[in-house]
mmCIF file of C-alpha atoms and ligand atoms in Angstrom:
data_model
loop_
_atom_site.group_PDB
_atom_site.id
_atom_site.type_symbol
_atom_site.label_atom_id
_atom_site.label_comp_id
_atom_site.label_asym_id
_atom_site.label_seq_id
_atom_site.Cartn_x
_atom_site.Cartn_y
_atom_site.Cartn_z
ATOM 1 C CA MET U 1 -0.054 0.050 0.061
ATOM 2 C CA LYS U 2 1.295 3.892 -0.624
ATOM 3 C CA THR U 3 2.260 6.118 1.439
ATOM 4 C CA TYR U 4 1.495 10.042 0.229
ATOM 5 C CA LEU U 5 1.994 13.393 1.805
ATOM 6 C CA VAL U 6 -0.015 15.931 0.937
ATOM 7 C CA THR U 7 1.231 19.325 2.293
ATOM 8 C CA GLY U 8 -1.529 21.947 2.539
ATOM 9 C CA GLY U 9 -4.028 18.982 3.081
ATOM 10 C CA ALA U 10 -6.018 21.755 5.826
ATOM 11 C CA GLY U 11 -7.091 24.241 3.449
ATOM 12 C CA PHE U 12 -10.002 24.006 0.865
ATOM 13 C CA ILE U 13 -8.448 21.544 -1.898
ATOM 14 C CA GLY U 14 -5.937 19.898 0.200
ATOM 15 C CA SER U 15 -8.718 18.636 2.563
ATOM 16 C CA ASN U 16 -11.123 17.580 -0.200
ATOM 17 C CA PHE U 17 -7.926 15.331 -1.607
ATOM 18 C CA VAL U 18 -7.494 14.018 2.036
ATOM 19 C CA TYR U 19 -11.347 12.940 1.887
ATOM 20 C CA TYR U 20 -11.058 11.856 -2.071
ATOM 21 C CA MET U 21 -7.995 9.052 -0.956
ATOM 22 C CA LEU U 22 -9.054 8.317 1.618
ATOM 23 C CA LYS U 23 -12.482 6.932 0.054
ATOM 24 C CA GLU U 24 -10.280 5.741 -3.543
ATOM 25 C CA HIS U 25 -7.905 4.385 -1.821
ATOM 26 C CA PRO U 26 -8.398 2.164 1.167
ATOM 27 C CA GLY U 27 -5.690 1.028 2.875
ATOM 28 C CA ALA U 28 -3.116 3.923 1.728
ATOM 29 C CA ARG U 29 -1.441 6.201 4.010
ATOM 30 C CA ILE U 30 -2.071 9.562 4.348
ATOM 31 C CA ILE U 31 0.026 12.601 5.633
ATOM 32 C CA CYS U 32 -0.749 15.685 5.841
ATOM 33 C CA LEU U 33 1.629 18.827 5.966
ATOM 34 C CA ASP U 34 0.107 21.529 6.933
ATOM 35 C CA LYS U 35 1.481 25.227 8.875
ATOM 36 C CA LEU U 36 -2.141 26.149 10.359
ATOM 37 C CA THR U 37 -2.388 29.523 8.681
ATOM 38 C CA TYR U 38 -5.416 31.550 8.580
ATOM 39 C CA ALA U 39 -6.701 29.308 5.941
ATOM 40 C CA GLY U 40 -5.563 26.226 7.845
ATOM 41 C CA ASN U 41 -7.988 24.504 9.975
ATOM 42 C CA LEU U 42 -8.323 21.643 12.205
ATOM 43 C CA GLU U 43 -11.706 21.462 12.336
ATOM 44 C CA THR U 44 -11.947 20.006 8.405
ATOM 45 C CA LEU U 45 -10.026 17.228 9.026
ATOM 46 C CA GLU U 46 -11.679 16.548 11.671
ATOM 47 C CA GLU U 47 -13.322 12.902 10.370
ATOM 48 C CA ALA U 48 -9.984 12.094 8.502
ATOM 49 C CA MET U 49 -8.482 12.056 12.083
ATOM 50 C CA LYS U 50 -10.530 9.118 12.959
ATOM 51 C CA ASN U 51 -9.287 6.878 10.229
ATOM 52 C CA PRO U 52 -5.847 5.252 11.530
ATOM 53 C CA ASP U 53 -4.573 5.549 7.668
ATOM 54 C CA PHE U 54 -4.139 9.246 8.758
ATOM 55 C CA ARG U 55 -1.391 11.289 10.012
ATOM 56 C CA PHE U 56 -1.668 15.215 10.645
ATOM 57 C CA VAL U 57 1.511 17.045 11.238
ATOM 58 C CA LYS U 58 2.074 20.564 11.817
ATOM 59 C CA GLY U 59 4.490 22.312 9.748
ATOM 60 C CA ASP U 60 6.001 24.943 7.093
ATOM 61 C CA ILE U 61 6.888 23.793 3.875
ATOM 62 C CA THR U 62 9.723 25.928 4.231
ATOM 63 C CA ASP U 63 11.490 24.821 7.096
ATOM 64 C CA ARG U 64 14.000 22.177 5.789
ATOM 65 C CA LYS U 65 14.461 20.830 9.179
ATOM 66 C CA VAL U 66 10.978 20.106 9.428
ATOM 67 C CA VAL U 67 10.395 18.502 6.390
ATOM 68 C CA TYR U 68 13.807 16.719 6.231
ATOM 69 C CA SER U 69 12.715 15.298 9.719
ATOM 70 C CA LEU U 70 9.035 13.780 8.257
ATOM 71 C CA PHE U 71 10.732 12.392 5.023
ATOM 72 C CA GLU U 72 13.619 9.932 7.239
ATOM 73 C CA GLU U 73 9.667 9.347 9.657
ATOM 74 C CA GLU U 74 8.289 8.075 6.765
ATOM 75 C CA THR U 75 8.595 6.507 2.978
ATOM 76 C CA PHE U 76 6.449 8.426 0.835
ATOM 77 C CA ASP U 77 5.510 7.231 -2.758
ATOM 78 C CA ALA U 78 4.611 10.809 -3.970
ATOM 79 C CA VAL U 79 4.136 14.234 -2.325
ATOM 80 C CA ILE U 80 1.290 16.299 -3.857
ATOM 81 C CA ASN U 81 1.869 20.197 -3.169
ATOM 82 C CA PHE U 82 -1.269 21.676 -2.202
ATOM 83 C CA ALA U 83 0.645 24.304 0.279
ATOM 84 C CA ALA U 84 0.485 28.307 -0.930
ATOM 85 C CA GLU U 85 -0.937 31.060 0.012
ATOM 86 C CA SER U 86 -3.746 31.248 -2.363
ATOM 87 C CA HIS U 87 -5.983 34.801 -2.238
ATOM 88 C CA VAL U 88 -4.456 37.023 -5.184
ATOM 89 C CA ASP U 89 -6.153 40.065 -2.916
ATOM 90 C CA ARG U 90 -4.194 39.078 0.343
ATOM 91 C CA SER U 91 -0.830 38.640 -2.654
ATOM 92 C CA ILE U 92 -1.490 42.375 -3.693
ATOM 93 C CA ASP U 93 -1.753 43.549 -0.546
ATOM 94 C CA GLU U 94 1.513 41.503 1.097
ATOM 95 C CA PRO U 95 3.136 40.238 -1.587
ATOM 96 C CA GLU U 96 6.084 38.269 0.745
ATOM 97 C CA ILE U 97 5.106 35.772 2.386
ATOM 98 C CA PHE U 98 3.712 33.913 -1.164
ATOM 99 C CA LEU U 99 7.099 34.441 -2.893
ATOM 100 C CA LYS U 100 8.387 32.510 0.424
ATOM 101 C CA THR U 101 5.488 29.585 0.898
ATOM 102 C CA ASN U 102 4.879 29.647 -2.221
ATOM 103 C CA ILE U 103 8.570 29.550 -4.062
ATOM 104 C CA LEU U 104 10.903 28.516 -1.791
ATOM 105 C CA GLY U 105 8.577 26.103 0.052
ATOM 106 C CA THR U 106 7.964 24.381 -3.177
ATOM 107 C CA GLN U 107 12.195 24.061 -3.190
ATOM 108 C CA VAL U 108 12.505 22.646 0.030
ATOM 109 C CA LEU U 109 10.127 19.846 -1.666
ATOM 110 C CA LEU U 110 11.708 19.483 -4.678
ATOM 111 C CA ASP U 111 14.777 19.112 -2.462
ATOM 112 C CA ALA U 112 14.092 16.579 -0.251
ATOM 113 C CA CYS U 113 12.092 14.605 -2.823
ATOM 114 C CA ARG U 114 15.834 14.644 -4.500
ATOM 115 C CA LYS U 115 17.027 13.446 -1.538
ATOM 116 C CA TYR U 116 15.643 10.668 -0.451
ATOM 117 C CA GLY U 117 15.102 8.297 -3.335
ATOM 118 C CA ASN U 118 14.005 10.744 -6.535
ATOM 119 C CA ILE U 119 10.497 10.276 -4.942
ATOM 120 C CA ARG U 120 7.897 11.235 -7.160
ATOM 121 C CA PHE U 121 6.155 14.688 -6.686
ATOM 122 C CA HIS U 122 3.250 16.662 -8.050
ATOM 123 C CA GLN U 123 3.263 20.667 -7.973
ATOM 124 C CA VAL U 124 -0.703 21.778 -7.678
ATOM 125 C CA SER U 125 -0.449 24.973 -9.777
ATOM 126 C CA THR U 126 -3.071 27.405 -11.139
ATOM 127 C CA ASP U 127 -4.616 28.582 -14.422
ATOM 128 C CA GLU U 128 -4.008 32.126 -13.363
ATOM 129 C CA VAL U 129 0.496 31.617 -14.646
ATOM 130 C CA TYR U 130 -1.059 31.999 -18.245
ATOM 131 C CA GLY U 131 -2.461 35.436 -17.289
ATOM 132 C CA ASP U 132 -6.072 36.327 -18.925
ATOM 133 C CA LEU U 133 -7.953 36.581 -22.461
ATOM 134 C CA PRO U 134 -9.834 39.161 -23.454
ATOM 135 C CA LEU U 135 -14.051 38.827 -23.182
ATOM 136 C CA ASP U 136 -14.337 39.379 -26.822
ATOM 137 C CA ARG U 137 -12.779 36.935 -28.216
ATOM 138 C CA PRO U 138 -14.611 33.659 -26.783
ATOM 139 C CA ASP U 139 -12.636 30.981 -29.028
ATOM 140 C CA LEU U 140 -9.311 31.660 -27.351
ATOM 141 C CA PHE U 141 -8.459 28.911 -24.179
ATOM 142 C CA PHE U 142 -4.940 27.870 -22.336
ATOM 143 C CA THR U 143 -3.537 25.155 -23.260
ATOM 144 C CA GLU U 144 -0.304 23.642 -21.893
ATOM 145 C CA SER U 145 1.641 25.494 -24.588
ATOM 146 C CA THR U 146 0.503 29.145 -23.540
ATOM 147 C CA PRO U 147 2.966 31.460 -22.570
ATOM 148 C CA ILE U 148 3.483 32.410 -18.342
ATOM 149 C CA HIS U 149 2.445 35.680 -18.290
ATOM 150 C CA THR U 150 1.306 36.489 -14.443
ATOM 151 C CA SER U 151 -0.862 39.440 -13.479
ATOM 152 C CA SER U 152 -0.712 39.094 -9.732
ATOM 153 C CA PRO U 153 2.467 38.509 -6.764
ATOM 154 C CA TYR U 154 0.081 35.346 -6.253
ATOM 155 C CA SER U 155 0.319 34.324 -9.653
ATOM 156 C CA ALA U 156 4.020 34.908 -10.245
ATOM 157 C CA SER U 157 4.679 32.930 -7.223
ATOM 158 C CA LYS U 158 3.078 29.976 -8.572
ATOM 159 C CA ALA U 159 4.810 30.630 -12.138
ATOM 160 C CA SER U 160 7.765 30.648 -10.299
ATOM 161 C CA ALA U 161 7.249 27.391 -8.494
ATOM 162 C CA ASP U 162 6.305 25.730 -11.752
ATOM 163 C CA LEU U 163 9.672 27.498 -13.337
ATOM 164 C CA LEU U 164 11.250 25.247 -10.460
ATOM 165 C CA VAL U 165 9.793 22.421 -11.072
ATOM 166 C CA MET U 166 10.349 22.259 -14.533
ATOM 167 C CA ALA U 167 14.101 22.995 -14.181
ATOM 168 C CA TYR U 168 14.482 20.002 -11.374
ATOM 169 C CA HIS U 169 13.258 17.960 -13.947
ATOM 170 C CA ARG U 170 15.544 18.638 -17.014
ATOM 171 C CA THR U 171 18.525 19.527 -14.453
ATOM 172 C CA TYR U 172 18.084 16.413 -11.971
ATOM 173 C CA GLY U 173 15.980 14.308 -13.460
ATOM 174 C CA SER U 174 12.908 14.942 -10.793
ATOM 175 C CA ALA U 175 10.138 12.891 -11.384
ATOM 176 C CA VAL U 176 7.446 16.254 -11.532
ATOM 177 C CA THR U 177 4.201 16.564 -13.047
ATOM 178 C CA ILE U 178 2.371 19.912 -12.617
ATOM 179 C CA SER U 179 -1.090 20.463 -12.745
ATOM 180 C CA ARG U 180 -3.211 24.192 -13.599
ATOM 181 C CA CYS U 181 -6.581 24.285 -12.742
ATOM 182 C CA SER U 182 -9.082 26.872 -13.101
ATOM 183 C CA ASN U 183 -11.430 28.373 -10.131
ATOM 184 C CA ASN U 184 -12.670 25.563 -7.851
ATOM 185 C CA TYR U 185 -15.718 25.420 -5.317
ATOM 186 C CA GLY U 186 -17.492 23.138 -2.905
ATOM 187 C CA PRO U 187 -17.111 22.389 0.422
ATOM 188 C CA TYR U 188 -14.555 23.971 2.853
ATOM 189 C CA HIS U 189 -13.860 26.784 0.818
ATOM 190 C CA PHE U 190 -12.449 29.393 3.040
ATOM 191 C CA PRO U 191 -15.062 32.329 2.517
ATOM 192 C CA GLU U 192 -13.046 35.119 1.417
ATOM 193 C CA LYS U 193 -12.948 33.756 -2.080
ATOM 194 C CA LEU U 194 -15.540 35.138 -4.292
ATOM 195 C CA ILE U 195 -18.220 31.824 -3.802
ATOM 196 C CA PRO U 196 -18.724 30.802 -0.228
ATOM 197 C CA LEU U 197 -18.247 35.208 1.029
ATOM 198 C CA MET U 198 -21.413 35.462 -1.564
ATOM 199 C CA ILE U 199 -23.193 32.626 0.522
ATOM 200 C CA THR U 200 -22.340 33.461 3.806
ATOM 201 C CA ASN U 201 -22.656 37.247 3.227
ATOM 202 C CA ALA U 202 -26.250 37.170 1.673
ATOM 203 C CA LEU U 203 -27.087 34.384 4.288
ATOM 204 C CA PHE U 204 -26.493 37.628 7.289
ATOM 205 C CA ASP U 205 -28.070 39.463 4.896
ATOM 206 C CA LYS U 206 -25.072 41.163 3.881
ATOM 207 C CA ALA U 207 -23.829 43.326 1.033
ATOM 208 C CA LEU U 208 -22.112 41.483 -1.545
ATOM 209 C CA PRO U 209 -19.375 43.124 -2.702
ATOM 210 C CA VAL U 210 -18.816 42.849 -6.426
ATOM 211 C CA TYR U 211 -15.563 43.931 -7.722
ATOM 212 C CA GLY U 212 -15.871 46.253 -11.066
ATOM 213 C CA ASP U 213 -18.777 45.672 -13.372
ATOM 214 C CA GLY U 214 -19.050 42.290 -12.164
ATOM 215 C CA ALA U 215 -18.219 41.240 -16.326
ATOM 216 C CA ASN U 216 -14.792 39.367 -15.522
ATOM 217 C CA VAL U 217 -15.522 35.163 -16.858
ATOM 218 C CA ARG U 218 -14.282 32.567 -13.996
ATOM 219 C CA ASP U 219 -14.294 28.976 -15.204
ATOM 220 C CA TRP U 220 -15.501 27.389 -12.099
ATOM 221 C CA LEU U 221 -14.871 23.804 -11.277
ATOM 222 C CA TYR U 222 -16.412 21.902 -8.802
ATOM 223 C CA VAL U 223 -13.556 20.898 -5.802
ATOM 224 C CA GLU U 224 -14.009 16.948 -6.434
ATOM 225 C CA ASP U 225 -13.633 16.631 -10.472
ATOM 226 C CA HIS U 226 -10.298 18.983 -9.586
ATOM 227 C CA CYS U 227 -9.343 16.131 -7.138
ATOM 228 C CA LYS U 228 -9.963 13.369 -9.024
ATOM 229 C CA ALA U 229 -7.890 14.827 -12.018
ATOM 230 C CA ILE U 230 -4.919 15.271 -9.269
ATOM 231 C CA ASP U 231 -5.422 11.696 -8.374
ATOM 232 C CA MET U 232 -5.294 10.662 -12.113
ATOM 233 C CA ILE U 233 -2.248 12.415 -12.837
ATOM 234 C CA VAL U 234 0.016 11.069 -9.879
ATOM 235 C CA GLU U 235 -0.970 7.547 -10.722
ATOM 236 C CA ASN U 236 -0.971 7.992 -14.893
ATOM 237 C CA GLY U 237 0.401 10.966 -15.790
ATOM 238 C CA LYS U 238 3.180 11.243 -18.014
ATOM 239 C CA ILE U 239 6.540 12.179 -15.476
ATOM 240 C CA GLY U 240 8.083 16.265 -16.959
ATOM 241 C CA GLU U 241 4.542 16.914 -18.255
ATOM 242 C CA VAL U 242 2.122 19.675 -17.745
ATOM 243 C CA TYR U 243 -1.618 19.136 -17.387
ATOM 244 C CA ASN U 244 -4.128 21.877 -17.528
ATOM 245 C CA ILE U 245 -7.867 21.175 -15.278
ATOM 246 C CA GLY U 246 -11.322 22.483 -16.409
ATOM 247 C CA GLY U 247 -14.529 21.662 -17.583
ATOM 248 C CA HIS U 248 -15.776 24.607 -19.903
ATOM 249 C CA ASN U 249 -17.707 26.406 -17.295
ATOM 250 C CA GLU U 250 -17.528 29.936 -17.688
ATOM 251 C CA LYS U 251 -19.782 32.443 -15.688
ATOM 252 C CA THR U 252 -19.530 35.814 -15.392
ATOM 253 C CA ASN U 253 -19.272 36.490 -11.669
ATOM 254 C CA LEU U 254 -22.588 38.564 -11.842
ATOM 255 C CA GLU U 255 -23.786 35.566 -12.943
ATOM 256 C CA VAL U 256 -22.328 33.249 -10.206
ATOM 257 C CA VAL U 257 -23.630 36.116 -7.193
ATOM 258 C CA LYS U 258 -26.759 36.084 -8.641
ATOM 259 C CA THR U 259 -26.925 32.238 -8.380
ATOM 260 C CA VAL U 260 -26.460 31.886 -5.485
ATOM 261 C CA LEU U 261 -29.139 34.573 -4.312
ATOM 262 C CA ARG U 262 -31.073 32.514 -5.991
ATOM 263 C CA LYS U 263 -30.466 29.506 -4.751
ATOM 264 C CA LEU U 264 -31.258 31.249 -1.399
ATOM 265 C CA ALA U 265 -33.843 33.584 -2.480
ATOM 266 C CA LYS U 266 -32.341 36.186 -1.321
ATOM 267 C CA PRO U 267 -32.469 39.626 -3.270
ATOM 268 C CA GLU U 268 -30.476 41.106 -5.804
ATOM 269 C CA SER U 269 -30.261 44.711 -4.022
ATOM 270 C CA LEU U 270 -27.562 42.828 -1.655
ATOM 271 C CA ILE U 271 -25.430 43.259 -4.964
ATOM 272 C CA GLN U 272 -22.961 46.058 -4.475
ATOM 273 C CA PHE U 273 -20.609 47.480 -6.839
ATOM 274 C CA VAL U 274 -17.286 48.415 -4.991
ATOM 275 C CA LYS U 275 -13.639 49.251 -6.491
ATOM 276 C CA ASP U 276 -11.561 47.032 -8.868
ATOM 277 C CA ARG U 277 -9.304 44.967 -7.738
ATOM 278 C CA PRO U 278 -5.667 46.322 -9.419
ATOM 279 C CA GLY U 279 -4.712 44.825 -12.347
ATOM 280 C CA HIS U 280 -7.518 42.428 -12.408
ATOM 281 C CA ASP U 281 -7.395 39.317 -14.762
ATOM 282 C CA ARG U 282 -10.547 39.445 -17.921
ATOM 283 C CA ARG U 283 -11.279 35.935 -18.422
ATOM 284 C CA TYR U 284 -10.319 32.521 -17.466
ATOM 285 C CA ALA U 285 -10.730 29.626 -19.865
ATOM 286 C CA ILE U 286 -9.104 25.595 -19.623
ATOM 287 C CA ASP U 287 -8.565 24.249 -22.703
ATOM 288 C CA PRO U 288 -8.730 20.285 -21.475
ATOM 289 C CA THR U 289 -8.121 18.188 -24.082
ATOM 290 C CA LYS U 290 -4.772 17.186 -23.012
ATOM 291 C CA ILE U 291 -6.215 15.400 -19.573
ATOM 292 C CA LYS U 292 -8.947 14.387 -21.281
ATOM 293 C CA ASN U 293 -7.441 12.275 -24.325
ATOM 294 C CA GLU U 294 -4.391 11.145 -22.155
ATOM 295 C CA LEU U 295 -5.382 10.140 -19.303
ATOM 296 C CA GLY U 296 -9.455 10.252 -20.011
ATOM 297 C CA TRP U 297 -10.695 12.527 -17.095
ATOM 298 C CA PHE U 298 -13.502 14.425 -17.744
ATOM 299 C CA PRO U 299 -15.909 16.659 -14.956
ATOM 300 C CA GLU U 300 -18.558 14.777 -13.382
ATOM 301 C CA THR U 301 -20.135 17.440 -11.791
ATOM 302 C CA ASP U 302 -22.206 20.363 -13.549
ATOM 303 C CA PHE U 303 -22.169 24.483 -12.067
ATOM 304 C CA GLU U 304 -25.689 23.897 -11.286
ATOM 305 C CA THR U 305 -25.026 20.562 -9.240
ATOM 306 C CA GLY U 306 -22.112 21.726 -7.745
ATOM 307 C CA ILE U 307 -23.865 25.326 -6.683
ATOM 308 C CA GLU U 308 -26.641 23.588 -5.111
ATOM 309 C CA LYS U 309 -24.245 21.135 -3.572
ATOM 310 C CA THR U 310 -21.784 23.895 -1.997
ATOM 311 C CA VAL U 311 -24.872 26.345 -1.429
ATOM 312 C CA LYS U 312 -26.731 23.025 1.006
ATOM 313 C CA TRP U 313 -22.876 22.643 2.511
ATOM 314 C CA TYR U 314 -23.061 26.289 3.780
ATOM 315 C CA LEU U 315 -26.024 25.689 5.224
ATOM 316 C CA GLU U 316 -25.607 22.685 7.104
ATOM 317 C CA ASN U 317 -22.210 23.742 8.498
ATOM 318 C CA ARG U 318 -22.872 27.244 9.370
ATOM 319 C CA GLU U 319 -20.564 26.543 12.920
ATOM 320 C CA TRP U 320 -17.442 25.860 10.425
ATOM 321 C CA TRP U 321 -17.829 28.956 8.718
ATOM 322 C CA GLU U 322 -19.156 31.095 11.270
ATOM 323 C CA LYS U 323 -16.236 30.652 13.930
ATOM 324 C CA ILE U 324 -14.181 31.527 11.067
ATOM 325 C CA LYS U 325 -15.825 34.764 10.058
ATOM 326 C CA SER U 326 -15.874 35.635 13.764
ATOM 327 C CA GLY U 327 -12.570 35.786 14.188
ATOM 328 C CA GLU U 328 -9.253 37.296 12.900
ATOM 329 C CA TYR U 329 -11.344 37.313 9.590
ATOM 330 C CA THR U 330 -13.006 40.285 10.871
ATOM 331 C CA ALA U 331 -10.242 42.800 10.708
ATOM 332 C CA TYR U 332 -9.469 41.583 7.515
ATOM 333 C CA TYR U 333 -12.794 42.153 6.151
ATOM 334 C CA GLU U 334 -12.554 45.819 7.744
ATOM 335 C CA LYS U 335 -9.613 45.826 5.868
ATOM 336 C CA MET U 336 -10.469 44.870 2.448
ATOM 337 C CA TYR U 337 -14.029 46.501 2.362
ATOM 338 C CA LYS U 338 -13.936 49.344 4.329
ATOM 339 C CA ASN U 339 -14.362 52.525 1.765
ATOM 340 C CA ARG U 340 -14.053 50.224 -0.686
HETATM 341 P P1 NAD L 1 -6.257 27.393 0.950
HETATM 342 O O1 NAD L 1 -5.790 29.049 1.151
HETATM 343 O O2 NAD L 1 -7.702 26.867 0.809
HETATM 344 O O3 NAD L 1 -5.012 26.535 1.569
HETATM 345 C C1 NAD L 1 -3.705 26.256 1.763
HETATM 346 C C2 NAD L 1 -3.785 25.344 2.680
HETATM 347 O O4 NAD L 1 -2.024 25.306 2.850
HETATM 348 C C3 NAD L 1 -3.963 25.584 4.179
HETATM 349 O O5 NAD L 1 -4.140 24.882 4.562
HETATM 350 C C4 NAD L 1 -2.485 26.519 4.526
HETATM 351 O O6 NAD L 1 -2.858 26.526 6.352
HETATM 352 C C5 NAD L 1 -1.760 25.748 4.381
HETATM 353 N N1 NAD L 1 -0.326 26.211 4.280
HETATM 354 C C6 NAD L 1 0.135 27.551 3.673
HETATM 355 N N2 NAD L 1 1.456 27.954 3.963
HETATM 356 C C7 NAD L 1 1.866 27.030 4.092
HETATM 357 C C8 NAD L 1 3.222 26.539 4.580
HETATM 358 N N3 NAD L 1 4.377 27.457 4.631
HETATM 359 N N4 NAD L 1 3.581 25.089 4.974
HETATM 360 C C9 NAD L 1 2.734 24.281 4.871
HETATM 361 N N5 NAD L 1 1.366 24.999 4.536
HETATM 362 C C10 NAD L 1 1.060 25.983 4.260
HETATM 363 O O7 NAD L 1 -5.911 26.702 -0.735
HETATM 364 P P2 NAD L 1 -6.132 26.377 -2.388
HETATM 365 O O8 NAD L 1 -7.613 27.357 -2.200
HETATM 366 O O9 NAD L 1 -7.115 24.836 -1.261
HETATM 367 O O10 NAD L 1 -5.281 25.362 -2.529
HETATM 368 C C11 NAD L 1 -4.701 24.736 -2.996
HETATM 369 C C12 NAD L 1 -3.429 25.190 -3.979
HETATM 370 O O11 NAD L 1 -4.401 24.455 -5.147
HETATM 371 C C13 NAD L 1 -2.896 26.210 -3.838
HETATM 372 O O12 NAD L 1 -1.177 25.804 -4.615
HETATM 373 C C14 NAD L 1 -3.317 26.723 -4.935
HETATM 374 O O13 NAD L 1 -2.394 27.359 -4.897
HETATM 375 C C15 NAD L 1 -3.765 26.238 -5.564
HETATM 376 N N6 NAD L 1 -5.202 26.277 -6.376
HETATM 377 C C16 NAD L 1 -6.059 26.847 -6.068
HETATM 378 C C17 NAD L 1 -7.502 26.491 -6.879
HETATM 379 C C18 NAD L 1 -8.875 27.363 -6.434
HETATM 380 O O14 NAD L 1 -10.024 27.951 -7.078
HETATM 381 N N7 NAD L 1 -8.873 27.662 -5.077
HETATM 382 C C19 NAD L 1 -7.559 27.098 -8.148
HETATM 383 C C20 NAD L 1 -6.070 26.422 -9.114
HETATM 384 C C21 NAD L 1 -5.456 26.017 -8.049
HETATM 385 P P1 TYD L 2 -11.718 34.696 -6.035
HETATM 386 O O1 TYD L 2 -12.258 33.932 -5.533
HETATM 387 O O2 TYD L 2 -10.631 35.935 -5.614
HETATM 388 O O3 TYD L 2 -10.440 34.037 -7.274
HETATM 389 P P2 TYD L 2 -9.545 34.795 -7.795
HETATM 390 O O4 TYD L 2 -8.934 35.808 -8.123
HETATM 391 O O5 TYD L 2 -8.113 33.732 -7.806
HETATM 392 O O6 TYD L 2 -10.351 34.400 -9.472
HETATM 393 O O7 TYD L 2 -12.450 35.809 -7.223
HETATM 394 C C1 TYD L 2 -13.136 35.172 -8.289
HETATM 395 C C2 TYD L 2 -13.557 36.341 -9.058
HETATM 396 O O8 TYD L 2 -14.784 37.273 -8.466
HETATM 397 C C3 TYD L 2 -12.467 37.175 -9.314
HETATM 398 O O9 TYD L 2 -12.955 37.544 -10.549
HETATM 399 C C4 TYD L 2 -12.565 38.776 -8.205
HETATM 400 C C5 TYD L 2 -14.245 39.053 -8.140
HETATM 401 N N1 TYD L 2 -14.312 38.946 -6.591
HETATM 402 C C6 TYD L 2 -15.449 39.762 -6.077
HETATM 403 O O10 TYD L 2 -16.084 40.362 -7.724
HETATM 404 N N2 TYD L 2 -15.430 40.566 -4.787
HETATM 405 C C7 TYD L 2 -14.854 39.723 -3.847
HETATM 406 O O11 TYD L 2 -15.503 40.155 -2.850
HETATM 407 C C8 TYD L 2 -14.074 38.261 -4.210
HETATM 408 C C9 TYD L 2 -13.298 38.135 -3.141
HETATM 409 C C10 TYD L 2 -14.056 38.675 -5.070
#
């Protein structure tokens, strides 16, 4: 039976991946290494903690000592790196921690994989490394050969990590793959991101802040479909390759916000247009042909079903997000949105 290291497994996608792997690979050991930043939450992993095949380790991926000692203790078959600072708005405010965690942290993991026997390494990246597409060219999509062209400190840090991963493959023969996924949504999504922010604000009858004109387009993918794709890449992906992941689910932000309001039976008058994000990417859209053809991946959840499930999850798990929203989040929200 295999042993997987999942970094950042107490965050949104990482935790969904932990549950996906425990379900799909019974008997495999899943070790989660997470620093528990503001975005990491042990309550999310409460169920996993009951499973003897799961182990949680609190630690920072930039801390070489901590990482190496974990690699001494455990024998990993594969490392899947989700750990990152992930919010564009925070990266505009304070870029430094993004460079440290997203680039240097990735380097430490790559070094550990080299040192302990060319361990298989998968980097969870983002479509944001490709920059954006114009709104008036719906025929254009990101493919794996689209040039890297970043807009925010967040995307620049993720792109840098990708370059490093490919350099380690070329120079040291590291057994790596990279996936670049579009925007995810689903359970355990931290309520600073668009969909959970809108759901939770609407439930409190609070204003829904839409940046700029709300016409920006994102290509939404239900988180479980992302987890399935990563599992397939780790199992059968070609070493040294990049795979784009997305399900042709493009929506404008305004469409998304209105759908959320409709699902909650809340009025559109809650929508408030606010100052735009600096450098705001206009449109993301993935061409998933490569992963479809090579690995047989396809998305199983359409947007209508996925958003239904997501809204239901937030309605049934108020305790999880109300606790988050009452903590240090209050200060973050004031800083980001007051007088915007
Ligand atoms: P998240 O912010 O919800 O979770 C990040 C997790 O990483 C948290 O648990 C946090 O505690 C942990 N972490 C942060 N710094 C760490 C460090 N130095 N050491 C160890 N752990 C650390 O993020 P997410 O939305 O789950 O994203 C996961 C990954 O997927 C990221 O690499 C992100 O770039 C990528 N991604 C996200 C999306 C999306 O829509 N959310 C889309 C494509 C790719
Ligand atoms: P976000 O969830 O932060 O993801 P990303 O920036 O990585 O795509 O934002 C998704 C879109 O929603 C993006 O175009 C910015 C917009 N947005 C708002 O309009 N209002 C908000 O309060 C937030 C958080 C995002």
